[in-house]
Coordinates of C-alpha atoms and ligand atoms in Angstrom, one line a residue:
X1 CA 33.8 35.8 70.8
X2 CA 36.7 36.4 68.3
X3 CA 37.0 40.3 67.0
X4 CA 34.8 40.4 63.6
X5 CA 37.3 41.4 60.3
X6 CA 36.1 44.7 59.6
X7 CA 35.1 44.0 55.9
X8 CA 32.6 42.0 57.5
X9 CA 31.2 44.3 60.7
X10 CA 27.8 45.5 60.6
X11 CA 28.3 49.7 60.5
X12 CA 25.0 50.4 58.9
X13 CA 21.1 49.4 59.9
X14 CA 19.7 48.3 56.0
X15 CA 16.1 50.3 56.6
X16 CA 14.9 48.3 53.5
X17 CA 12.0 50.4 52.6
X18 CA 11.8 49.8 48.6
X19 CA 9.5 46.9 46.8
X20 CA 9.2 46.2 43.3
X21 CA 6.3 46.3 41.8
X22 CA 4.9 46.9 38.0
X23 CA 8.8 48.3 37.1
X24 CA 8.5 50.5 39.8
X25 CA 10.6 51.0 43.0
X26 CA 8.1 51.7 45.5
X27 CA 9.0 53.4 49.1
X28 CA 6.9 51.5 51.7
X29 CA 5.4 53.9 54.7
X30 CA 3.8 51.1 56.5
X31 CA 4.8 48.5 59.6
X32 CA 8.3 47.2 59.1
X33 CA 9.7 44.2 61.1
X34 CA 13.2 44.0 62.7
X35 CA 15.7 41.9 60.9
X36 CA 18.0 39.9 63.7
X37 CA 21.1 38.2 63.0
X38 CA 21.9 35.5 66.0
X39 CA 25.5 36.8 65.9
X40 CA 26.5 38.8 68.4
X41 CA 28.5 41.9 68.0
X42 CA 29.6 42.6 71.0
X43 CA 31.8 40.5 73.3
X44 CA 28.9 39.9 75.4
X45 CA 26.4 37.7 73.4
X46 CA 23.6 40.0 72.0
X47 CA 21.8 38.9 68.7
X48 CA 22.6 41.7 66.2
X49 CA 19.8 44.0 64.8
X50 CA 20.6 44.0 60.8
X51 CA 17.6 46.2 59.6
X52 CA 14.1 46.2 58.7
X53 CA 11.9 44.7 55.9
X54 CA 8.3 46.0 55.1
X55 CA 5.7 43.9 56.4
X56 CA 3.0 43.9 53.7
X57 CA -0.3 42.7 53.3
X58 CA -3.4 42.3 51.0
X59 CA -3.1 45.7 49.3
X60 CA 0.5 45.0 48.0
X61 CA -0.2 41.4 47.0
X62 CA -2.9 42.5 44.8
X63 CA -1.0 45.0 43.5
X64 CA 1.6 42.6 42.5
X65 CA -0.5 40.2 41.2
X66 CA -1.7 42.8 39.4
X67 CA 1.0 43.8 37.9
X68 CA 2.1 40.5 37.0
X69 CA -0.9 39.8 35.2
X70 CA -0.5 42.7 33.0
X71 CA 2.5 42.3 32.0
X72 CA 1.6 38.4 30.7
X73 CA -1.2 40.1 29.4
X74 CA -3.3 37.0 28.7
X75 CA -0.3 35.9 26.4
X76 CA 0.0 39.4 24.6
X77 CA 2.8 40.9 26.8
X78 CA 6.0 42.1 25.7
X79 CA 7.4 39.8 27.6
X80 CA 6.0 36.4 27.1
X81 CA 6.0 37.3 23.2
X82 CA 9.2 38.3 22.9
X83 CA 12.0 36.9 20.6
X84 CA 14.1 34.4 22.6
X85 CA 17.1 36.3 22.0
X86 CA 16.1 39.2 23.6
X87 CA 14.6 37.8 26.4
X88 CA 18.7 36.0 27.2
X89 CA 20.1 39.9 26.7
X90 CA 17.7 40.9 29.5
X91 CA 18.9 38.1 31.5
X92 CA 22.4 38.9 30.7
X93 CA 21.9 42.4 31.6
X94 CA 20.7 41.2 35.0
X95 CA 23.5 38.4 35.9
X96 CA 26.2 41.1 34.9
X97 CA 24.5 43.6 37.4
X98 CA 24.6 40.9 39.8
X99 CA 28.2 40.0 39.8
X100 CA 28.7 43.4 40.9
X101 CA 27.2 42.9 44.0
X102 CA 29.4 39.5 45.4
X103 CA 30.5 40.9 48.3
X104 CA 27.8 42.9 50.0
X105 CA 25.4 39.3 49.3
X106 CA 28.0 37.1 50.2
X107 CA 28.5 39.5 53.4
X108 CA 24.7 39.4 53.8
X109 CA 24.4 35.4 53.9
X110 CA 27.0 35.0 56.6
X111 CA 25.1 37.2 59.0
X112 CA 21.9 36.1 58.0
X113 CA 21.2 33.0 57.4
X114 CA 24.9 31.9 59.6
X115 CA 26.6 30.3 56.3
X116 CA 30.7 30.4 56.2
X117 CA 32.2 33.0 54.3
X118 CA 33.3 29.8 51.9
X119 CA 30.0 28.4 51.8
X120 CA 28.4 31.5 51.3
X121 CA 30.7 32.5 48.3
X122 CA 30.0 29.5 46.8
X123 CA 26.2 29.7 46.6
X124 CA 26.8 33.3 45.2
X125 CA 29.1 31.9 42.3
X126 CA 26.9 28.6 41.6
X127 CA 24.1 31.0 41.4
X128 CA 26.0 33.3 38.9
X129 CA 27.2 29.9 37.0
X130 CA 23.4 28.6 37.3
X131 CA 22.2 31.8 35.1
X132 CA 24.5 31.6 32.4
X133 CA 24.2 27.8 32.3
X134 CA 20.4 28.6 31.8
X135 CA 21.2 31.1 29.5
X136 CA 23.0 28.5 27.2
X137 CA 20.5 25.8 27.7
X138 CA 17.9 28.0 26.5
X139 CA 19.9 28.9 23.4
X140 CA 20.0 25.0 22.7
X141 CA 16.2 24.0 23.5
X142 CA 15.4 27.1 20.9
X143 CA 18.0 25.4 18.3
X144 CA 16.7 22.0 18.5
X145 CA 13.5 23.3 18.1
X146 CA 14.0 25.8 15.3
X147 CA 12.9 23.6 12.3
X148 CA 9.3 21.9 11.1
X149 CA 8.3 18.4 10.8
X150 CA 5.9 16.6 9.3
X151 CA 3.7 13.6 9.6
X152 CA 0.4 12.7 8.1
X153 CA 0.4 15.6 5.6
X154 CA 0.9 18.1 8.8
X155 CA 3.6 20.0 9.2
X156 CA 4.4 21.5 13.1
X157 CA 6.4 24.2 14.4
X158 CA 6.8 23.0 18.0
X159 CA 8.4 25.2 20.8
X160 CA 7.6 25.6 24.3
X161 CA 5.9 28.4 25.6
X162 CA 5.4 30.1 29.4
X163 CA 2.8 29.1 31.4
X164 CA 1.6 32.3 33.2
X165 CA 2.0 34.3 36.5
X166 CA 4.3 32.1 38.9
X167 CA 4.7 32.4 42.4
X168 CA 7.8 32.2 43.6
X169 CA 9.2 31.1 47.2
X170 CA 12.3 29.8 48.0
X171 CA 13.9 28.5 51.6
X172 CA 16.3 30.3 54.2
X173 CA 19.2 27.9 53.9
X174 CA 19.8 28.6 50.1
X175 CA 18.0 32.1 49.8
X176 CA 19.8 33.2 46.9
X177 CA 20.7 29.9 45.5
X178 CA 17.4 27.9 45.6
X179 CA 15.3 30.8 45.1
X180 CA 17.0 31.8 42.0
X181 CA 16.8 28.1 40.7
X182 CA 13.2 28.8 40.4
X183 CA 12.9 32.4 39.6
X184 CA 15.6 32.7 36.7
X185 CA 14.0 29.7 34.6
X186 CA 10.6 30.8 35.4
X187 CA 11.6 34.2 34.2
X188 CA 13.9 33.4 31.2
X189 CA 11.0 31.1 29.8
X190 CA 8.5 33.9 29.2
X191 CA 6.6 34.1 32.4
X192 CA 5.8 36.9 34.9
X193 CA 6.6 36.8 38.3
X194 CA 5.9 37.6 41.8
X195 CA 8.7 36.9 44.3
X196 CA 8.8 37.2 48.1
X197 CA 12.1 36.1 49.9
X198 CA 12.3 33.6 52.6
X199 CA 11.9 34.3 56.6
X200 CA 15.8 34.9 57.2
X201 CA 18.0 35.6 54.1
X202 CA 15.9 38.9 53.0
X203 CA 18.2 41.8 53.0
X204 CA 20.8 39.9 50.9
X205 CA 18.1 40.3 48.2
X206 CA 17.9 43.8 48.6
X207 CA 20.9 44.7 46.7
X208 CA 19.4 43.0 43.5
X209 CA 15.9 44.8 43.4
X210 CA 17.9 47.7 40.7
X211 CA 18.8 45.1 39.2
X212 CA 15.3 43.3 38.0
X213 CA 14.3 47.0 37.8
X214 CA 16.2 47.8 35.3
X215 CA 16.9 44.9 33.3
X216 CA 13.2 43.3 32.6
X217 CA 10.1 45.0 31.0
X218 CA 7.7 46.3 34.2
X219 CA 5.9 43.8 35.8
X220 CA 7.8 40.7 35.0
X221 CA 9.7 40.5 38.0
X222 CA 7.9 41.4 41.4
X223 CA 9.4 41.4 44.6
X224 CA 7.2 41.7 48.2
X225 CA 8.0 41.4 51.6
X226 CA 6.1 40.1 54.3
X227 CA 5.0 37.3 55.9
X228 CA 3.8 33.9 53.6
X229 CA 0.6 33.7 55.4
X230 CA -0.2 38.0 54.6
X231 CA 1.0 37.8 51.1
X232 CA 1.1 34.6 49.3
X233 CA -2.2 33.4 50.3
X234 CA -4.3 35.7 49.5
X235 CA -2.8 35.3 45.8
X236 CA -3.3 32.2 45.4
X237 CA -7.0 32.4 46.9
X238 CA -7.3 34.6 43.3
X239 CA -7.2 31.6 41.8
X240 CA -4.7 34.0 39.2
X241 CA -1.8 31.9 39.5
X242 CA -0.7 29.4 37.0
X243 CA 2.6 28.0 38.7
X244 CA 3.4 27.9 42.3
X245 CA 7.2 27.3 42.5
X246 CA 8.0 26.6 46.5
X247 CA 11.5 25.1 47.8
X248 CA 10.1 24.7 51.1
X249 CA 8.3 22.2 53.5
X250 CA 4.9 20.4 52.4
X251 CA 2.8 22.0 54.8
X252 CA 3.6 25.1 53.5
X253 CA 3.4 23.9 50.2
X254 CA 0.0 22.1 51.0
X255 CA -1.5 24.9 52.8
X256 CA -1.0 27.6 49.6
X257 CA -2.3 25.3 46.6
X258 CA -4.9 24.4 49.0
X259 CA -6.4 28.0 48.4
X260 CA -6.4 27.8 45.0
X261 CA -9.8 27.5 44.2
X262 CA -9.4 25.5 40.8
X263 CA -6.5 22.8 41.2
X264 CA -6.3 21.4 38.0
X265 CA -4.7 25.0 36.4
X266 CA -2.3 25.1 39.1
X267 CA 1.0 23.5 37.7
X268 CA 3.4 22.9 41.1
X269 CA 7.1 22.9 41.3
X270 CA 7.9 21.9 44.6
X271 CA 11.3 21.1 46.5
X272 CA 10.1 20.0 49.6
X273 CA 11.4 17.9 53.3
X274 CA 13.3 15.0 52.7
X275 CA 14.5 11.8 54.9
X276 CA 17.8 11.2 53.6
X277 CA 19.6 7.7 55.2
X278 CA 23.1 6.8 54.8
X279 CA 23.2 3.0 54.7
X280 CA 26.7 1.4 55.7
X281 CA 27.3 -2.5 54.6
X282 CA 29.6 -4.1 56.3
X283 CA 32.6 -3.9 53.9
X284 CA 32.0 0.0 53.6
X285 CA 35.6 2.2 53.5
X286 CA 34.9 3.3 56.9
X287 CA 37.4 6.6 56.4
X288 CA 35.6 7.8 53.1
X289 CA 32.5 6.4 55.0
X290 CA 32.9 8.7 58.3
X291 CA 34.2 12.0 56.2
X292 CA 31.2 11.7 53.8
X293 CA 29.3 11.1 56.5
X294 CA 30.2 13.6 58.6
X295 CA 30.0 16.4 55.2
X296 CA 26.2 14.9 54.8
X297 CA 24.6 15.2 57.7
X298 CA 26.6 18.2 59.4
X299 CA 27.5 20.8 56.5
X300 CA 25.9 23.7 57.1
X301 CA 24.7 22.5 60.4
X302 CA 22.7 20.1 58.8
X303 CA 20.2 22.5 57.3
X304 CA 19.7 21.4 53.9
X305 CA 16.8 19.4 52.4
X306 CA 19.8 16.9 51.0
X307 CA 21.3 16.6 54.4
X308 CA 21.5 13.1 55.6
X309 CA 19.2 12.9 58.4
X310 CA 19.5 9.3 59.5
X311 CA 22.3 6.8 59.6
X312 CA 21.9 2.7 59.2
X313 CA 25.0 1.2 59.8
X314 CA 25.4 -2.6 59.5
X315 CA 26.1 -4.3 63.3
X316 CA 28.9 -5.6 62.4
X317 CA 30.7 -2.1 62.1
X318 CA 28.6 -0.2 64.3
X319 CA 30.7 -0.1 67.2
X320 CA 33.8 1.1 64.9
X321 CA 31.8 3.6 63.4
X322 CA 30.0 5.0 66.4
X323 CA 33.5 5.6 67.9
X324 CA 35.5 7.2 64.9
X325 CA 32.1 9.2 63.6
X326 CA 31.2 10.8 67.1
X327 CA 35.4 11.2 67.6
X328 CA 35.4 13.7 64.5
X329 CA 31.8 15.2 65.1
X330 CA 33.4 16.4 68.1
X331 CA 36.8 17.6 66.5
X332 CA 34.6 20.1 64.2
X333 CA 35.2 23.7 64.5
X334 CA 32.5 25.7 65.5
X335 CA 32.8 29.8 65.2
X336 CA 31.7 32.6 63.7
X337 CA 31.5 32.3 59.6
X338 CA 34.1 34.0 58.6
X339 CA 36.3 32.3 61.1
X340 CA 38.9 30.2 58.9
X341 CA 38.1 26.5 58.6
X342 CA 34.9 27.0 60.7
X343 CA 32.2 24.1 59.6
X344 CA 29.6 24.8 62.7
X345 CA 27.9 28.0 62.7
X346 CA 25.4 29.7 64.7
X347 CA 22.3 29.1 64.0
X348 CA 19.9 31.7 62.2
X349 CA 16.9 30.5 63.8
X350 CA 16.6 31.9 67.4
X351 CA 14.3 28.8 68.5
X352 CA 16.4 26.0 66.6
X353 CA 18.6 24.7 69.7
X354 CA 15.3 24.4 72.1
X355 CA 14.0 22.4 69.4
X356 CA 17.2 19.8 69.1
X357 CA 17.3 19.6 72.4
X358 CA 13.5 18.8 72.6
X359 CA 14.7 16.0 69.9
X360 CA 17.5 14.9 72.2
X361 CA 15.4 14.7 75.3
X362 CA 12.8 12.6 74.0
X363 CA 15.4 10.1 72.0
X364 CA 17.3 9.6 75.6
X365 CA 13.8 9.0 77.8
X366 CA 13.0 6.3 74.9
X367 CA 16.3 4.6 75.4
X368 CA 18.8 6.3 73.1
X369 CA 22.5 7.7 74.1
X370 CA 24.3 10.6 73.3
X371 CA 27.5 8.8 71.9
X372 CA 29.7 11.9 71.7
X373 CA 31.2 14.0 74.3
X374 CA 29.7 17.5 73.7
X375 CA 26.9 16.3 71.9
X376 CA 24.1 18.6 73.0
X377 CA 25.9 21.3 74.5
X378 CA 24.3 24.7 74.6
X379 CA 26.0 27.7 72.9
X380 CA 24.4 31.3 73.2
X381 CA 23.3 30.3 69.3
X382 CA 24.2 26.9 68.7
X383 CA 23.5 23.6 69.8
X384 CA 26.4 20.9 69.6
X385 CA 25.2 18.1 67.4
X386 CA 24.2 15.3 69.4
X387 CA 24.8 11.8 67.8
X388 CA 22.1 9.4 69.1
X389 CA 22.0 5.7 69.0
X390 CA 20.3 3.6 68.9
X391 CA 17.3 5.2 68.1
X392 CA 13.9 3.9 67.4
X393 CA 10.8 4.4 65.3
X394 CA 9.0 5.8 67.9
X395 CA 11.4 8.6 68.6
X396 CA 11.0 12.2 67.3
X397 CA 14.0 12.3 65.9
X398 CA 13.6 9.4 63.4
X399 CA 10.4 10.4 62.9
X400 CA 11.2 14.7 61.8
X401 CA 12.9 16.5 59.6
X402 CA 15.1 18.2 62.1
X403 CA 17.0 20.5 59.6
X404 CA 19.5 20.8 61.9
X405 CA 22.4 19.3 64.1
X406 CA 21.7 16.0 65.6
X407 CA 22.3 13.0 64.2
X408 CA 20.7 9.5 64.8
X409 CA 21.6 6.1 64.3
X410 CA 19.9 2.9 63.7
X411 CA 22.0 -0.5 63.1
X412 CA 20.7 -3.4 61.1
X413 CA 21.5 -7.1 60.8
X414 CA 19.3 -7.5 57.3
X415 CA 19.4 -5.2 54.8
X416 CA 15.7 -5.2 54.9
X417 CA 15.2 -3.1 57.7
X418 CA 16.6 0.2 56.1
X419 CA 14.8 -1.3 52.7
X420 CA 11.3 -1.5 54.3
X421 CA 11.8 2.1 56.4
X422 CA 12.8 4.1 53.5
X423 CA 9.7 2.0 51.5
X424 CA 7.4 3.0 54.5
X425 CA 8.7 6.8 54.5
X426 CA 6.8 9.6 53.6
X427 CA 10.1 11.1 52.3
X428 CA 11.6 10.0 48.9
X429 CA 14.8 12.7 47.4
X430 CA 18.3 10.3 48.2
X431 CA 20.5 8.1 50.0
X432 CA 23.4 7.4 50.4
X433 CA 24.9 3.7 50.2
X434 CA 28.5 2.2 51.8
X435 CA 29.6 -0.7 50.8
X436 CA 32.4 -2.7 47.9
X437 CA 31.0 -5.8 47.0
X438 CA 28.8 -5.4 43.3
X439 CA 26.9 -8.6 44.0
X440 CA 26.1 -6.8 47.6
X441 CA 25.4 -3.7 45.8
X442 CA 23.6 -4.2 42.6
X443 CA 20.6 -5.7 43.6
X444 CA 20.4 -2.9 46.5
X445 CA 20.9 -0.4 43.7
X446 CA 18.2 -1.6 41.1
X447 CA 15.8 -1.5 44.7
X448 CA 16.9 2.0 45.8
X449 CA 16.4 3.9 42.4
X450 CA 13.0 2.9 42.6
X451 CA 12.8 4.2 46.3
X452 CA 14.4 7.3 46.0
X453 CA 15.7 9.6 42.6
X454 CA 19.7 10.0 43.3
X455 CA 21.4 7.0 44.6
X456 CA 24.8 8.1 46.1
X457 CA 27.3 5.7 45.5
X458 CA 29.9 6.1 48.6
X459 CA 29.1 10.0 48.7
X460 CA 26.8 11.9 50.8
X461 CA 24.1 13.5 49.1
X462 CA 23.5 16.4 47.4
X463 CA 21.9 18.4 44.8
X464 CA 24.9 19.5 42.5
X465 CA 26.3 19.7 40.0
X466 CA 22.9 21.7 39.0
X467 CA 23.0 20.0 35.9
X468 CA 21.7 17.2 37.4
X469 CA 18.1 16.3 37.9
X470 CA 16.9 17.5 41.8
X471 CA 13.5 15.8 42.0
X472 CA 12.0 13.1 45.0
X473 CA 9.2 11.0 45.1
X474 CA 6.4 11.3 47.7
X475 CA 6.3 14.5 49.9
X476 CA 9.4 15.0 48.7
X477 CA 8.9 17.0 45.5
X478 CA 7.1 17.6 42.5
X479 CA 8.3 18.3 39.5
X480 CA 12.3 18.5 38.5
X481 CA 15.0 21.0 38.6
X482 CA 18.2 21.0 37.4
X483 CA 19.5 23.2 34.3
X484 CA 17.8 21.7 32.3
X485 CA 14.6 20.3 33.9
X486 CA 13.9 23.5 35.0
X487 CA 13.1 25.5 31.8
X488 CA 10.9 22.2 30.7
X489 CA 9.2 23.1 34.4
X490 CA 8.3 26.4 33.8
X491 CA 7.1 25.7 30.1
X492 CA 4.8 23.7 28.0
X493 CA 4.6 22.7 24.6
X494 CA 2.6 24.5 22.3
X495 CA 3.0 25.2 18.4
X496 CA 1.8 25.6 14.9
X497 CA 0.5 23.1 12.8
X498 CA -0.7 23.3 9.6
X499 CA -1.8 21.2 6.8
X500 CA 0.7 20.7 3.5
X501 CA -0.8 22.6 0.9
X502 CA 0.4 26.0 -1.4
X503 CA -1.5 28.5 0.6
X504 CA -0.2 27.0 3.8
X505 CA 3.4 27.1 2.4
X506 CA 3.4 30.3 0.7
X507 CA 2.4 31.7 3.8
X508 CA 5.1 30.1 6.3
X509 CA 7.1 31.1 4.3
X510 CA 6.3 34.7 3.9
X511 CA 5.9 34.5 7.5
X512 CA 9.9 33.2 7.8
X513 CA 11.1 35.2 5.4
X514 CA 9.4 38.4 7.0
X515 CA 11.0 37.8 10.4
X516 CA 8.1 39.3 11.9
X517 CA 7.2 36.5 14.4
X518 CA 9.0 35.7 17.4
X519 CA 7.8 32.5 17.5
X520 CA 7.3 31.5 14.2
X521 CA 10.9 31.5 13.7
X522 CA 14.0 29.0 12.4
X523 CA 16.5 31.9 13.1
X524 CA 19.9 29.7 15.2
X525 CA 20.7 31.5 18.0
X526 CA 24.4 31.5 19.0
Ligands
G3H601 O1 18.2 22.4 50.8 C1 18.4 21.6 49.9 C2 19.4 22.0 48.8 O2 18.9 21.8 47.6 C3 20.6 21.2 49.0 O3 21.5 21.5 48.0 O4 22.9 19.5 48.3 O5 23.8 21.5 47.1 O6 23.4 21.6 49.6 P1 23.0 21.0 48.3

């Protein structure tokens, strides 16, 4: 293994022993678990022990909850009453505090979660970008909606309010990132929160829990540690929670509203497993075709909810695009993350190459080949992604979400095929589609939409820029994210209504002139 840059060695163990709860850091006395990275640092392969995290149970769920509840304060809280502006200097005061702290994050993600030092920068910095986006989308929602109309004699104030106590839980390949695409509009729209970090990527939030501390009123933000199963179930079995926010898998996602004892009051964001196909027509650029391609199914080892995790490619070109794909899968650069132009890392989950391999194993006793040279070659941490053709429907591998390397093919002589899989899916976020001729492609265009939410037009898939809408149909997702989306997400309508008369007049506007109402309020924020 190459030497490790010292900026990036591991000197210290992180004994993360503080929580946040109810404004408070707490010291936990209780069991802690290990925290592994798979990277070795030694030049004999050892996993590398990181730190600890608390595991917690009941007690400290409750108490979060708790606290969470209080500070909504059935709607009277500080923080779900406060004036809009104040709530964006809170969040200011937090994104500043959390600039500071790039490089021990960034640092954090590579040894975590196995993310390149480029990669890993830039979910730090789209995070950062993410915030103040938010922070200026909120300024324009509360312009646009600082003003009265009136219909029918009734005059409305309309504004959208929080919801309640959310639930926050994000994934380990975009712990920051994805997490934080949840929390900060969930947060910035008047909500209280209870947070617990995904199963790898958890220290790399550690260096941010000063940072909710001190910028948010207690109890608004609450961070726990632990296992889902220990902590977020028996929250939700309260039936307390109004909003379960989850980028995650459905089971998961099933499993936890499934304990909610009332359903209806549960509002669900979800971003969940998804199926993504490439589809190549025969007149598809094959170069563009192979490099976005190769970026879709294999960036970040193919660990990413947008990742394309199943390639159609017309007959006609298969054999040229079997050859040239599998020729560069093989060329990639696989090494530590901060190894300059590395694009294979290890993998951060210890059990993740006995699984592919399971996937590869099955896929070649049902008839499929391995098509490139080191596909499925064992690493001390890695597996090298296998690309498998042809593979059927009756094969694991078409039939799971591997979230990692291995790709299979399928090759098609009607366009239908791909057309009735993706209709028979259980999966719905993107595709992908390759191909020049518009007659060709409109009519596949108007079909996809309706199949998926993001058509990609010669271009892998992906969720950015985060001002798009991130949504899928089916067991895909619920609800949308982007910018935008997001703070509609965490929010609902409500307002004041009130009939045209002189009292009723007199009074709104004693009420505006007064400035004592946060809501009640036509004041343009800037
Ligand atoms: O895991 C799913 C992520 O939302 C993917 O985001 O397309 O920007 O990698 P990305």
């Amino acid at each position: 293994m190459n030497s490790i840059p010292e900026e990036f060695q591991i000197n210290e163990f992180i004994e993360q022993k503080k929580y946040l709860i109810n404004g408070e850091l707490k010291t936990w006395s209780g069991n802690t678990t290990e925290v592994f990275s798979t990277i070795s640092s030694t030049e004999d392969y050892k996993p590398t022990v990181l730190g600890s995290i608390p595991d917690m149970g009941e007690p400290e769920a409750m108490a979060a909850l708790d606290a969470a509840m209080g500070a909504y304060g059935r709607g009277q809280g500080v923080w779900p009453t406060m004036h809009v502006k104040d709530r964006i200097e809170c969040m200011e005061n937090f994104v500043g505090q959390m600039e500071a702290k790039r490089d021990k994050i960034v640092k954090l993600l590579m040894w975590e979660i196995g993310k390149s030092l480029p990669d890993s920068q830039k979910e730090f910095d789209r995070t950062v970008e993410y915030i103040y986006d938010t922070i200026e989308e909120y300024k324009e929602l509360d312009r646009n909606s600082a003003k009265f109309q009136k219909h029918d004699g009734v005059y409305a104030h309309i504004k959208r309010g929080p919801l309640g106590v959310v639930l926050c839980l994000g994934p380990y390949n975009y712990p920051l990132n994805e997490t934080f695409a949840l929390l900060i509009p969930a947060i910035i729209m008047g909500n209280t929160t209870i947070f617990k970090p995904a199963k790898h990527g958890v220290l790399l939030i550690t260096p941010l829990l000063e940072a909710f501390q001190s910028s948010f009123p207690k109890g608004v933000v609450n961070i726990l540690f632990g296992r889902g199963r220990a902590v977020a179930a028996p929250i939700m079995q309260t039936g307390k929670v109004d909003v379960l926010a989850l980028i995650g898998n459905s089971k998961s996602a099933n499993a936890l509203q499934e304990q909610h004892p009332k359903s209806n009051r549960l509002r669900l964001v979800l971003g969940l497993e998804a199926k993504n196909p490439a589809i190549i027509l025969p007149d598809a650029d094959l170069d563009l075709t192979i490099d976005e391609c190769i970026a879709g199914t294999l960036s970040f080892n193919g660990q990413r909810c947008t990742a394309l995790k199943v390639i159609y490619v017309h007959e006609d070109i298969k054999t040229e695009f079997l050859k040239r794909y599998s020729k560069k899968v093989d060329d990639l650069k696989f090494g530590n993350p901060w190894d300059n132009g590395v694009k294979l890392t290890p993998l951060p989950e210890p059990s993740k190459p006995a699984y592919i391999q399971e996937l590869i194993d099955d896929a070649v006793a049902k008839g499929a080949k391995i098509k490139n040279k080191k596909g499925g070659e064992h690493f001390d941490n890695y597996i090298w992604p296998a690309v498998l053709y042809p593979v059927t429907k009756d094969m694991r591998v078409y039939q799971e979400e591997q979230f990692g390397p291995i790709v299979p093919v399928l090759s098609f002589s009607d366009i239908e095929e791909p057309l009735n899989d993706m209709a028979e899916s259980n999966y719905g976020q993107q595709v992908s589609l390759f191909g020049k001729d518009v007659y060709t492609l409109s009519p596949l265009i108007d079909t996809l939409v309706n199949l998926v939410c993001r058509v990609n037009l010669n271009s892998s898939c992906q969720r950015g820029p985060d001002v798009y809408p991130f949504t899928g149909r089916k067991d895909s997702a619920q609800a949308t994210l982007s910018v935008h989306d997001a703070l509609r997400s965490f929010s609902i309508r409500t307002f004041v209504a009130f009939k045209d008369n002189e009292l009723n007049n007199e009074t709104i506007q004693q009420l505006l002139e007064a400035k004592l109402s946060n809501f009640v309020s036509t004041d343009y924020i800037l």
